[in-house]
Short mmCIF file of C-alpha atoms in Angstrom, two decimals:
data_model
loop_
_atom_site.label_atom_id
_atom_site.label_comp_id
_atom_site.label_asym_id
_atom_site.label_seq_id
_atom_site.Cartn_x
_atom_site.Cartn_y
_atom_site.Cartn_z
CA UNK A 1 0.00 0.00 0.00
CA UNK A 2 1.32 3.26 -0.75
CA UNK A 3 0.51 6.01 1.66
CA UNK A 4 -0.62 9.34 0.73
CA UNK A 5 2.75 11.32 2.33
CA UNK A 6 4.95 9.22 0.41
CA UNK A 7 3.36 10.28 -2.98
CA UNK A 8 3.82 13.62 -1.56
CA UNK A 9 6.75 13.60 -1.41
CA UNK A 10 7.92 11.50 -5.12
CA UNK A 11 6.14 14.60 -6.39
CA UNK A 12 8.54 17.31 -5.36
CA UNK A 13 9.53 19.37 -8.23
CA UNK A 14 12.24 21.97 -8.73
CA UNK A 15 13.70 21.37 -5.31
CA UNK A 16 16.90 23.91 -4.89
CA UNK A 17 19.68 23.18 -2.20
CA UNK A 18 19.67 24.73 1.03
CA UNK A 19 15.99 23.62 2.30
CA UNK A 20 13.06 21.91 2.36
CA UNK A 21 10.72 21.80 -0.05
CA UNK A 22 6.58 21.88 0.80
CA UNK A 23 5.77 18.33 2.72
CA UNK A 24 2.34 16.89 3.87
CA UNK A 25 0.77 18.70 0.81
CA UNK A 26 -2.54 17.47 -0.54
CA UNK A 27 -5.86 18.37 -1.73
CA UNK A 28 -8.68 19.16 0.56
CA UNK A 29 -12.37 19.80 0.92
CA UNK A 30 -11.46 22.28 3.39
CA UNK A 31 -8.75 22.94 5.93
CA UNK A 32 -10.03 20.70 8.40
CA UNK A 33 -11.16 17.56 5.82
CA UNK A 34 -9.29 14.21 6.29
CA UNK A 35 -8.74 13.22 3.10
CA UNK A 36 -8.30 13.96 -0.35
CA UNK A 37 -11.21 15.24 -1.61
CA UNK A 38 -12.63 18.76 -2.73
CA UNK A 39 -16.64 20.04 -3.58
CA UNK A 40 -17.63 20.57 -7.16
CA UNK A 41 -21.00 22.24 -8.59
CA UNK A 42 -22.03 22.99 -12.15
CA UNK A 43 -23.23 26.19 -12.50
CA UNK A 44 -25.05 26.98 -15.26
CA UNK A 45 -28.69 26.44 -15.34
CA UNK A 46 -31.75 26.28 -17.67
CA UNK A 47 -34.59 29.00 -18.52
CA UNK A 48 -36.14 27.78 -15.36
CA UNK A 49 -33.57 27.81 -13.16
CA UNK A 50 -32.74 23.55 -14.15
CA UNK A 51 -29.41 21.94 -13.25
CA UNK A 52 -28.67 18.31 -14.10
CA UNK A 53 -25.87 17.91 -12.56
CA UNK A 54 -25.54 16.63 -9.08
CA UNK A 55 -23.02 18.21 -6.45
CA UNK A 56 -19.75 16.24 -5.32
CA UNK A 57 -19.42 16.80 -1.41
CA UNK A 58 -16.27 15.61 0.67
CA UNK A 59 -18.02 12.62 1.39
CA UNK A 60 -18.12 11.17 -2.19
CA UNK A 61 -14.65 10.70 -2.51
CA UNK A 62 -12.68 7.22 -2.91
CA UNK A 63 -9.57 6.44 -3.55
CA UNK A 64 -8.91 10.41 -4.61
CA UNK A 65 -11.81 9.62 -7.67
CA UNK A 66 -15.31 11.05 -7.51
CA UNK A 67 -18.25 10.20 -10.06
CA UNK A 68 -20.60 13.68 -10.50
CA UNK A 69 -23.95 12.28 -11.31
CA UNK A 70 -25.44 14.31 -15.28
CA UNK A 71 -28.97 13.06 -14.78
CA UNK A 72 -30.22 12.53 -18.64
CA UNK A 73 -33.57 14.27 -19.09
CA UNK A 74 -35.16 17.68 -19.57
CA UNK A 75 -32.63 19.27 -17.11
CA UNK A 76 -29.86 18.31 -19.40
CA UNK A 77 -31.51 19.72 -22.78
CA UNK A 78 -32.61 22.98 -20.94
CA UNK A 79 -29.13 23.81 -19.98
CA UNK A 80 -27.46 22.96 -23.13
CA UNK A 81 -30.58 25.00 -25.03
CA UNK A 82 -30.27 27.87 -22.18
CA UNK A 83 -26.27 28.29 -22.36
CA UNK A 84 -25.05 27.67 -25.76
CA UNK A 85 -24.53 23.82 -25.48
CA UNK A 86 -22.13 24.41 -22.26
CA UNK A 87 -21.49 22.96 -18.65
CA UNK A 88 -19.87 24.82 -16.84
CA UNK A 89 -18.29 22.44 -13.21
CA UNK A 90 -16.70 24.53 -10.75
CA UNK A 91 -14.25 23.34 -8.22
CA UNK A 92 -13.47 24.25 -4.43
CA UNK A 93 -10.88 23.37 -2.12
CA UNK A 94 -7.93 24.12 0.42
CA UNK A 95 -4.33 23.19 -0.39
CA UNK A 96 -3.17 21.69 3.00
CA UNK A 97 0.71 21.63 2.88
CA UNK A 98 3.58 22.32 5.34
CA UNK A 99 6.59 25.02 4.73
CA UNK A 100 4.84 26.42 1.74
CA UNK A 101 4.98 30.45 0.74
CA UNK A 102 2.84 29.65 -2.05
CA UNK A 103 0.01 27.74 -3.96
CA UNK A 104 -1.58 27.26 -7.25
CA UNK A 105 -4.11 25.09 -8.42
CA UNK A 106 -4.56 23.49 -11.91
CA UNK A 107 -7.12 21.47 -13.89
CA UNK A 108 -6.19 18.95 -16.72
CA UNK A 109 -6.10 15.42 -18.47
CA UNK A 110 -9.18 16.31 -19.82
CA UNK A 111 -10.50 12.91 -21.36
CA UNK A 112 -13.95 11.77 -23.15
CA UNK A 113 -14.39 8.60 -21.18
CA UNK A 114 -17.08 7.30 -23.82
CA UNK A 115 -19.15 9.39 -26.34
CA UNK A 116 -21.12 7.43 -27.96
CA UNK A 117 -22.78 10.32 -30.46
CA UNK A 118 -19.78 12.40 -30.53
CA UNK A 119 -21.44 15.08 -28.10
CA UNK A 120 -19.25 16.65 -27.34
CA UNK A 121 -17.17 19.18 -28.73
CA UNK A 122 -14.53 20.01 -26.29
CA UNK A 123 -13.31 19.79 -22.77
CA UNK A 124 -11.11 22.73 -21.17
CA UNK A 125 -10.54 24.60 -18.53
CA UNK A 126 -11.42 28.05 -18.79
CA UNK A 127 -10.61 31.50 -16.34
CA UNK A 128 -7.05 31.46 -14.66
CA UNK A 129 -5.99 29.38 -11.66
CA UNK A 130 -6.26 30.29 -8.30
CA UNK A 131 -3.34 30.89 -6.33
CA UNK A 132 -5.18 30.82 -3.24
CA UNK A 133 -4.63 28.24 -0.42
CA UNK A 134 -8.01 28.65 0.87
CA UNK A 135 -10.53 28.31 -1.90
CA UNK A 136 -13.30 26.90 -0.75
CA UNK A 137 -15.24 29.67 -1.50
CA UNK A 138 -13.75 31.54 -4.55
CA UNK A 139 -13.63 28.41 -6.16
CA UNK A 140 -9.83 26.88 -7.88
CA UNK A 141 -10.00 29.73 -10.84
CA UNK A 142 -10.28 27.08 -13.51
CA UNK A 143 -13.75 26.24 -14.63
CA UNK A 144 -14.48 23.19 -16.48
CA UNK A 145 -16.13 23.40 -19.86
CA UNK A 146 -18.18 20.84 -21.60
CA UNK A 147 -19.35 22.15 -24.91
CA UNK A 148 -21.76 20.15 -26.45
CA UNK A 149 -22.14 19.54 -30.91
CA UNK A 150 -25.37 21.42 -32.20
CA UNK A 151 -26.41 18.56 -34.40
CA UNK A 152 -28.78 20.31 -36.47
CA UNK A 153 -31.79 19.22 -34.25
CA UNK A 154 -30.68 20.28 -30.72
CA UNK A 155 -27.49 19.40 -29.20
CA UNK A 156 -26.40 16.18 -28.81
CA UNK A 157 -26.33 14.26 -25.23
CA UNK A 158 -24.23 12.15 -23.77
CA UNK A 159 -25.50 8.91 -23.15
CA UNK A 160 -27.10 7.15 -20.05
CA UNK A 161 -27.04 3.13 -20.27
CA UNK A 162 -25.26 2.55 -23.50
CA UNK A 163 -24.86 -1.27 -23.61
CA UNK A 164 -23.00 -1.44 -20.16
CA UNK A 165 -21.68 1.30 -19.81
CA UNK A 166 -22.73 5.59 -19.55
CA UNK A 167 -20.78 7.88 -21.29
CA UNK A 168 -18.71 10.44 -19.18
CA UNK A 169 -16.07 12.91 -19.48
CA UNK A 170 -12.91 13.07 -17.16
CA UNK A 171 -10.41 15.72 -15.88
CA UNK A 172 -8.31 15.64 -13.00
CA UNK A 173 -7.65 18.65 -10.29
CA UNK A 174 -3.71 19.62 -9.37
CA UNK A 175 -2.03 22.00 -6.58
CA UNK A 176 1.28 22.95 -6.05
CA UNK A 177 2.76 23.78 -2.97
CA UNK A 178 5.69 26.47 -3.36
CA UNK A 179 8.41 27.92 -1.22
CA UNK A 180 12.39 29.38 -1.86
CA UNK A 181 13.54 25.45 -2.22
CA UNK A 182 11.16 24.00 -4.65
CA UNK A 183 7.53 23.30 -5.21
CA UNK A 184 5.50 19.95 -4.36
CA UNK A 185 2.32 18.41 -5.94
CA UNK A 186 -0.28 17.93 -4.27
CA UNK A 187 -1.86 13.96 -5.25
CA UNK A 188 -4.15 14.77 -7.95
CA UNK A 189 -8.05 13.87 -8.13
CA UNK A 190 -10.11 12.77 -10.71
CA UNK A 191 -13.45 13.55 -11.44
CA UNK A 192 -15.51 11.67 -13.72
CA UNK A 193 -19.14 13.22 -14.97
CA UNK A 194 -21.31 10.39 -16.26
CA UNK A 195 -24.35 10.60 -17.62
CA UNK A 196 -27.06 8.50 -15.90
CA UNK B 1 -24.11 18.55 -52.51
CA UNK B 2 -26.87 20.94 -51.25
CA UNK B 3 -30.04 22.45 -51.93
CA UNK B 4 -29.71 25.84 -50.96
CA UNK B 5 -32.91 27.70 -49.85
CA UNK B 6 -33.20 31.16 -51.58
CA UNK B 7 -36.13 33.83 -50.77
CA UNK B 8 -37.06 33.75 -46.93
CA UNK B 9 -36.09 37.11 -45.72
CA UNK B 10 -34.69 37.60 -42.21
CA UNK B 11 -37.23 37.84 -39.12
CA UNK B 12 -38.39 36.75 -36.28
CA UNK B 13 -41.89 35.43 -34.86
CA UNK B 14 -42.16 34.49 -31.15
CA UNK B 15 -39.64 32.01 -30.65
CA UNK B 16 -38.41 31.54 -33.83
CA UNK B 17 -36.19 33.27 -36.16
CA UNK B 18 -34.89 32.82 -40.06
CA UNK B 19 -31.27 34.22 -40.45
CA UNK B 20 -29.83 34.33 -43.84
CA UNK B 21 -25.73 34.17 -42.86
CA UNK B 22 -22.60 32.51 -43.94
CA UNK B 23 -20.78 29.32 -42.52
CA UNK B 24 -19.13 31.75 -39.97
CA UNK B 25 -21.90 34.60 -39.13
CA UNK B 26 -24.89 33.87 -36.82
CA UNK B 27 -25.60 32.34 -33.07
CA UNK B 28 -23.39 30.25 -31.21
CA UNK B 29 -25.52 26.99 -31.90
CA UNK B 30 -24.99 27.40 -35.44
CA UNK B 31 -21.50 27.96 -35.88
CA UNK B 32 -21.13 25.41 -33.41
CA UNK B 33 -22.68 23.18 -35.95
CA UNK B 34 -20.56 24.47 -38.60
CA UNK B 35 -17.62 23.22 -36.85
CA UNK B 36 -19.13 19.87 -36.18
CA UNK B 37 -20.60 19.13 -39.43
CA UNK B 38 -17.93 20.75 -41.59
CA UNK B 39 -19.85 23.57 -43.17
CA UNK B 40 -17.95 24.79 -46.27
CA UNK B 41 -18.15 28.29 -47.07
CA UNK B 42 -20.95 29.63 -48.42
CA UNK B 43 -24.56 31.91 -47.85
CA UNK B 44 -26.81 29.73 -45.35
CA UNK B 45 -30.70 29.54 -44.64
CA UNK B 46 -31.08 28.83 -40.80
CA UNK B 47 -34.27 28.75 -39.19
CA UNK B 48 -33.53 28.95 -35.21
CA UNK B 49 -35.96 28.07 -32.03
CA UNK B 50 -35.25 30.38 -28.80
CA UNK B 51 -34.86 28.85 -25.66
CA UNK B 52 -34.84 31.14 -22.72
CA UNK B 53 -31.97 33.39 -23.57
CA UNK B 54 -30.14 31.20 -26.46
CA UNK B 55 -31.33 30.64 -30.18
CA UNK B 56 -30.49 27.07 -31.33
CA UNK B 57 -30.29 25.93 -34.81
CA UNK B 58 -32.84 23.72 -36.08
CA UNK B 59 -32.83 23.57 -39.56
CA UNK B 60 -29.89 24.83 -42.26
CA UNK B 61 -29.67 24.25 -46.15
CA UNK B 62 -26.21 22.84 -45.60
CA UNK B 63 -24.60 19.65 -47.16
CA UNK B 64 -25.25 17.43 -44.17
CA UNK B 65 -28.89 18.52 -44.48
CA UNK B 66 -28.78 16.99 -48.05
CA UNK B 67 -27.25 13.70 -47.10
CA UNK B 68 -29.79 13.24 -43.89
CA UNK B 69 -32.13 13.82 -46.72
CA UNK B 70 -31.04 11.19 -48.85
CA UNK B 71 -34.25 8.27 -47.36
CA UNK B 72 -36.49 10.61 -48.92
CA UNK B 73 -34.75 11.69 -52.27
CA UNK B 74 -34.88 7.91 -52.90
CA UNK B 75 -38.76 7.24 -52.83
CA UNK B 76 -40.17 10.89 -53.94
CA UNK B 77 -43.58 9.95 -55.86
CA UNK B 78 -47.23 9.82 -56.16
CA UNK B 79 -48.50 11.53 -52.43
CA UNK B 80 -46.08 12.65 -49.93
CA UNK B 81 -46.72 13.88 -46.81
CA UNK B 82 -43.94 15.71 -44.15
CA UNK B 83 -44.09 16.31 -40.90
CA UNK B 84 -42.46 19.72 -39.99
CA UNK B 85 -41.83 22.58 -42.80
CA UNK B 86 -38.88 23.77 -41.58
CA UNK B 87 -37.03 26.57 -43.86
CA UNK B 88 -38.81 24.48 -47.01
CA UNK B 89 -35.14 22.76 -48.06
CA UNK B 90 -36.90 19.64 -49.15
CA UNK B 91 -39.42 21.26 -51.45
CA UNK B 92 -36.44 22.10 -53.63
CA UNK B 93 -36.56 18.44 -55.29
CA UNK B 94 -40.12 17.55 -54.34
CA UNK B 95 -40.66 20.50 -56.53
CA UNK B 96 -38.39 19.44 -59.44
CA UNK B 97 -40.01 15.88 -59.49
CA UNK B 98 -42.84 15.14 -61.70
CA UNK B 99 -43.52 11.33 -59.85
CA UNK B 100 -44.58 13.15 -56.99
CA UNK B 101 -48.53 14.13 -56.89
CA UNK B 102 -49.06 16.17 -53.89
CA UNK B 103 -47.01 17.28 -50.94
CA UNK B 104 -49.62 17.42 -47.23
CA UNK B 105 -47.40 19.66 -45.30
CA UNK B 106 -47.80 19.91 -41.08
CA UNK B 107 -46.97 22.20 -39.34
CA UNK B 108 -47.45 23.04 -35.88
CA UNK B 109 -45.89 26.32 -35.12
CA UNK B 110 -47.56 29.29 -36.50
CA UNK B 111 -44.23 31.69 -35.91
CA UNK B 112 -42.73 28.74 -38.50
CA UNK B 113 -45.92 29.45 -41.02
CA UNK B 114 -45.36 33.12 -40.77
CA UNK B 115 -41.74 33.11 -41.34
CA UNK B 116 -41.06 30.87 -44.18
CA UNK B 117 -44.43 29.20 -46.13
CA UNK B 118 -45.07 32.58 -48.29
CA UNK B 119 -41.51 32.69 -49.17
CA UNK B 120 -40.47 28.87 -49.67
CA UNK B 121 -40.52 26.94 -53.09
CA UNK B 122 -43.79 25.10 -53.70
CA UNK B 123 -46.67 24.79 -56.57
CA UNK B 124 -50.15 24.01 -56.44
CA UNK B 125 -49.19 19.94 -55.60
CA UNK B 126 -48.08 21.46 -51.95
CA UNK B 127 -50.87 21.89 -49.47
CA UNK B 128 -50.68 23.22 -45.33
CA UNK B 129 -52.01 22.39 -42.50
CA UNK B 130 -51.23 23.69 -39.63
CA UNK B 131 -51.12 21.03 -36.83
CA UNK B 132 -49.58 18.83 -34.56
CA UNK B 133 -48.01 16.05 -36.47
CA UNK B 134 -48.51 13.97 -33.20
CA UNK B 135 -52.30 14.63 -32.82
CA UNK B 136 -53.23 15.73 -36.02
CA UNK B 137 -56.03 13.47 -37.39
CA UNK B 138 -56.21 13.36 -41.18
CA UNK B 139 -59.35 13.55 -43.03
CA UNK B 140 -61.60 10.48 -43.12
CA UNK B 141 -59.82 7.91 -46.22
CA UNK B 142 -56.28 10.01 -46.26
CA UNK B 143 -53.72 7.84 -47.89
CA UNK B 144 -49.57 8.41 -48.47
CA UNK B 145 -47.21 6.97 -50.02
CA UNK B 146 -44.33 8.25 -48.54
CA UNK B 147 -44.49 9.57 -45.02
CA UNK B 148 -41.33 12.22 -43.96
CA UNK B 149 -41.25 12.72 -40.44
CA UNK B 150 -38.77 15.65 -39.14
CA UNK B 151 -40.29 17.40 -36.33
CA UNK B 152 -38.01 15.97 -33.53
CA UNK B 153 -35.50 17.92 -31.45
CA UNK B 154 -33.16 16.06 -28.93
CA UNK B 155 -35.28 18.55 -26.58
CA UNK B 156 -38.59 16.28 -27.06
CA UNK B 157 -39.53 14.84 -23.31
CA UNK B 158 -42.68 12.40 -22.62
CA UNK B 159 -45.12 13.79 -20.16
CA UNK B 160 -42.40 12.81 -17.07
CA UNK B 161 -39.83 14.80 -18.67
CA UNK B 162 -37.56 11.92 -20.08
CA UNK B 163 -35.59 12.74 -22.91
CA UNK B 164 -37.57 10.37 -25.83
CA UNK B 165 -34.99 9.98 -28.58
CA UNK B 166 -34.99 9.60 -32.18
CA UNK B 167 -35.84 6.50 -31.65
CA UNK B 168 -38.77 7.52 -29.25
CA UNK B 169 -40.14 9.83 -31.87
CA UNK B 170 -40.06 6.94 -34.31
CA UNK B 171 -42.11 4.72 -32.67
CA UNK B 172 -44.72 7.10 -32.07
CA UNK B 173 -44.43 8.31 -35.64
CA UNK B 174 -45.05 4.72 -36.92
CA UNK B 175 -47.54 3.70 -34.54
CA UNK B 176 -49.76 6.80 -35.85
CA UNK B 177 -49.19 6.80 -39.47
CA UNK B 178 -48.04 3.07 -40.04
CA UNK B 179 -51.56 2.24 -41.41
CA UNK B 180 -51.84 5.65 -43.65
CA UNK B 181 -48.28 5.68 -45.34
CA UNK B 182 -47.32 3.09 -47.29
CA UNK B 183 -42.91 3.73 -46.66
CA UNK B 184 -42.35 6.06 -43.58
CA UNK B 185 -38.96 7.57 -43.28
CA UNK B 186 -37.79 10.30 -40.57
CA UNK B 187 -34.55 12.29 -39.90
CA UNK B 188 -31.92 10.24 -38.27
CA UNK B 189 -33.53 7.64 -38.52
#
């Protein structure tokens, strides 16, 4: 088993001579969470004030992976119709670390899981990172964007129950913890948004 | 390969709009479209549907169009009926073809009607009405033999607000008009 301070520490980047680099640094909820985890919300919503997409609390975390629930149905379509064929998933956390002067979070490995009607267009990260140790409440800078193909008829959807498996897209969070010897990464987490 | 719409000026009716642009002029939806269906350059007929503060595209004279089309072009003779009249693409070659008898037209949104039926290709074989496709009932003996069905939008929910499909829409389609149209054909399908 490999436990979480060890992977803290394999991660250390640009370490110069003279100190210590950032230890203990990971990813949290908030300053006083456990474990690796953070919160993540999507934030756009339809004419009538719909949202498909189900929250990720602290709690829904294993294994530094989280699944964010896109429930297929009118939600989804009134979103997509409402805001230009976008979701929009913002992130919040607190970069626990020890010795570190600075912090920066990133998002990234964007993947499309499955697709099964090519629904979508791209996956980024939009807005600028955070810098902030604490943001739990201004949220990690980068927002994740899911832009959806306009087919001709409506946009297209990713998929609920295709043969065994739900289409999803997948990104992963990152933090840095910096100070005058080097900068560590934080363990990244995954999220996964599947459509179900 | 295209048919390309000519005539329907510019405007906008409740929640619906024509826009006469290129492949890289117009709303979001569409250029999004243009990039996922590789529009070439070129002057474009779009006929959009407003959702709360967004159009979306619904219908464009583009190449795709013309290949999604191609069911149709295949069988276009004796009486035809379509559901959904959309910026009028498909009247271009119903138009042009002397197999075909009469074209039965329904339409259910009156914005549509407004917009693009006193502008859009058509001769005395093409006829109106201006219904439901889903709970129209045709007059007593009504007969087809090709039904076109292209009224569906990935938007389309039953009454519990699940998302029906393309394939939803087709089984309703068929169930209805299985017994009055001899060949019944439908976008994406």
């Amino acid at each position: 088993m490999i436990m979480p301070a060890v992977i803290g520490t394999i991660a250390q980047e640009g370490q110069a001579g003279g100190g210590a680099v950032p230890t203990s640094v990971f990813i949290r909820a908030t300053s006083s969470s456990a474990n690796s985890t953070l919160s993540a919300e999507q934030t756009l919503t339809g004419s009538g004030g719909e949202n498909p997409v189900d929250e990720i609390t602290a709690g829904e975390w294993s294994s530094r992976e989280a699944t964010m629930t896109l429930n297929y149905g009118g939600e989804y379509t009134a979103v997509l119709n409402n805001n230009s064929g976008r979701l929009d998933i913002e992130m919040y956390g607190y970069i626990e670390a020890t010795g570190a002067t600075s912090y920066e979070w990133d998002t990234g490995s964007f993947v499309e899981v499955q697709d099964t009607y090519n629904a979508v267009s791209s996956i980024s990260a939009i807005g600028t990172a955070s810098t902030n140790q604490d943001a739990t409440s201004s949220g990690i800078g980068e927002t994740v964007r899911i832009q959806h193909n306009s087919g001709g008829r409506g946009y297209l959807l990713l998929q609920p129950y295709i043969e065994t498996d739900n289409d999803a897209v997948a990104w992963k969070i990152f933090a840095d913890a910096t100070n005058a010897s080097g900068t560590t990464s934080a363990p990244s987490l995954q999220i996964t948004l599947e459509s179900q | 390969m295209r048919w390309q719409v000519t005539g329907i000026p510019d405007g906008e009716s409740g929640d619906y709009k024509i826009h006469n642009c290129t492949e890289s002029t117009g709303e979001d939806s569409w250029l999004n479209y243009v990039n996922y269906a590789n529009v070439p350059s070129g002057d474009y007929t779009v006929l959009y549907r407003r959702f709360g503060t967004s159009w979306l595209n619904i219908m464009q004279d583009t190449n795709r169009e013309y290949d999604e089309h191609d069911w149709l072009v295949q069988r276009m003779s004796g009486d035809v009926l379509i559901g959904g009249l959309g910026i009028g693409m498909i009247h271009i070659p119903l138009l042009a073809s002397s197999d075909v008898t009469s074209v039965t037209i329904v339409e259910k949104e009156q914005d549509v009607i407004d917009l693009v039926w006193d502008h859009c290709a058509k001769d005395d074989r093409f006829t109106l009405v201006h219904d439901d496709i889903h709970t129209w009932t045709p007059p007593e003996g009504s007969s087809w033999d090709v039904g076109w069905f292209d009224t569906w939008l990935t938007t389309d929910c039953d009454e519990d607000g699940n998302i029906i499909g393309s394939e939803g829409y087709k089984t309703m389609i068929e169930n209805k008009y299985g017994s009055l149209v001899t060949e019944i054909g439908g976008w994406n399908w």
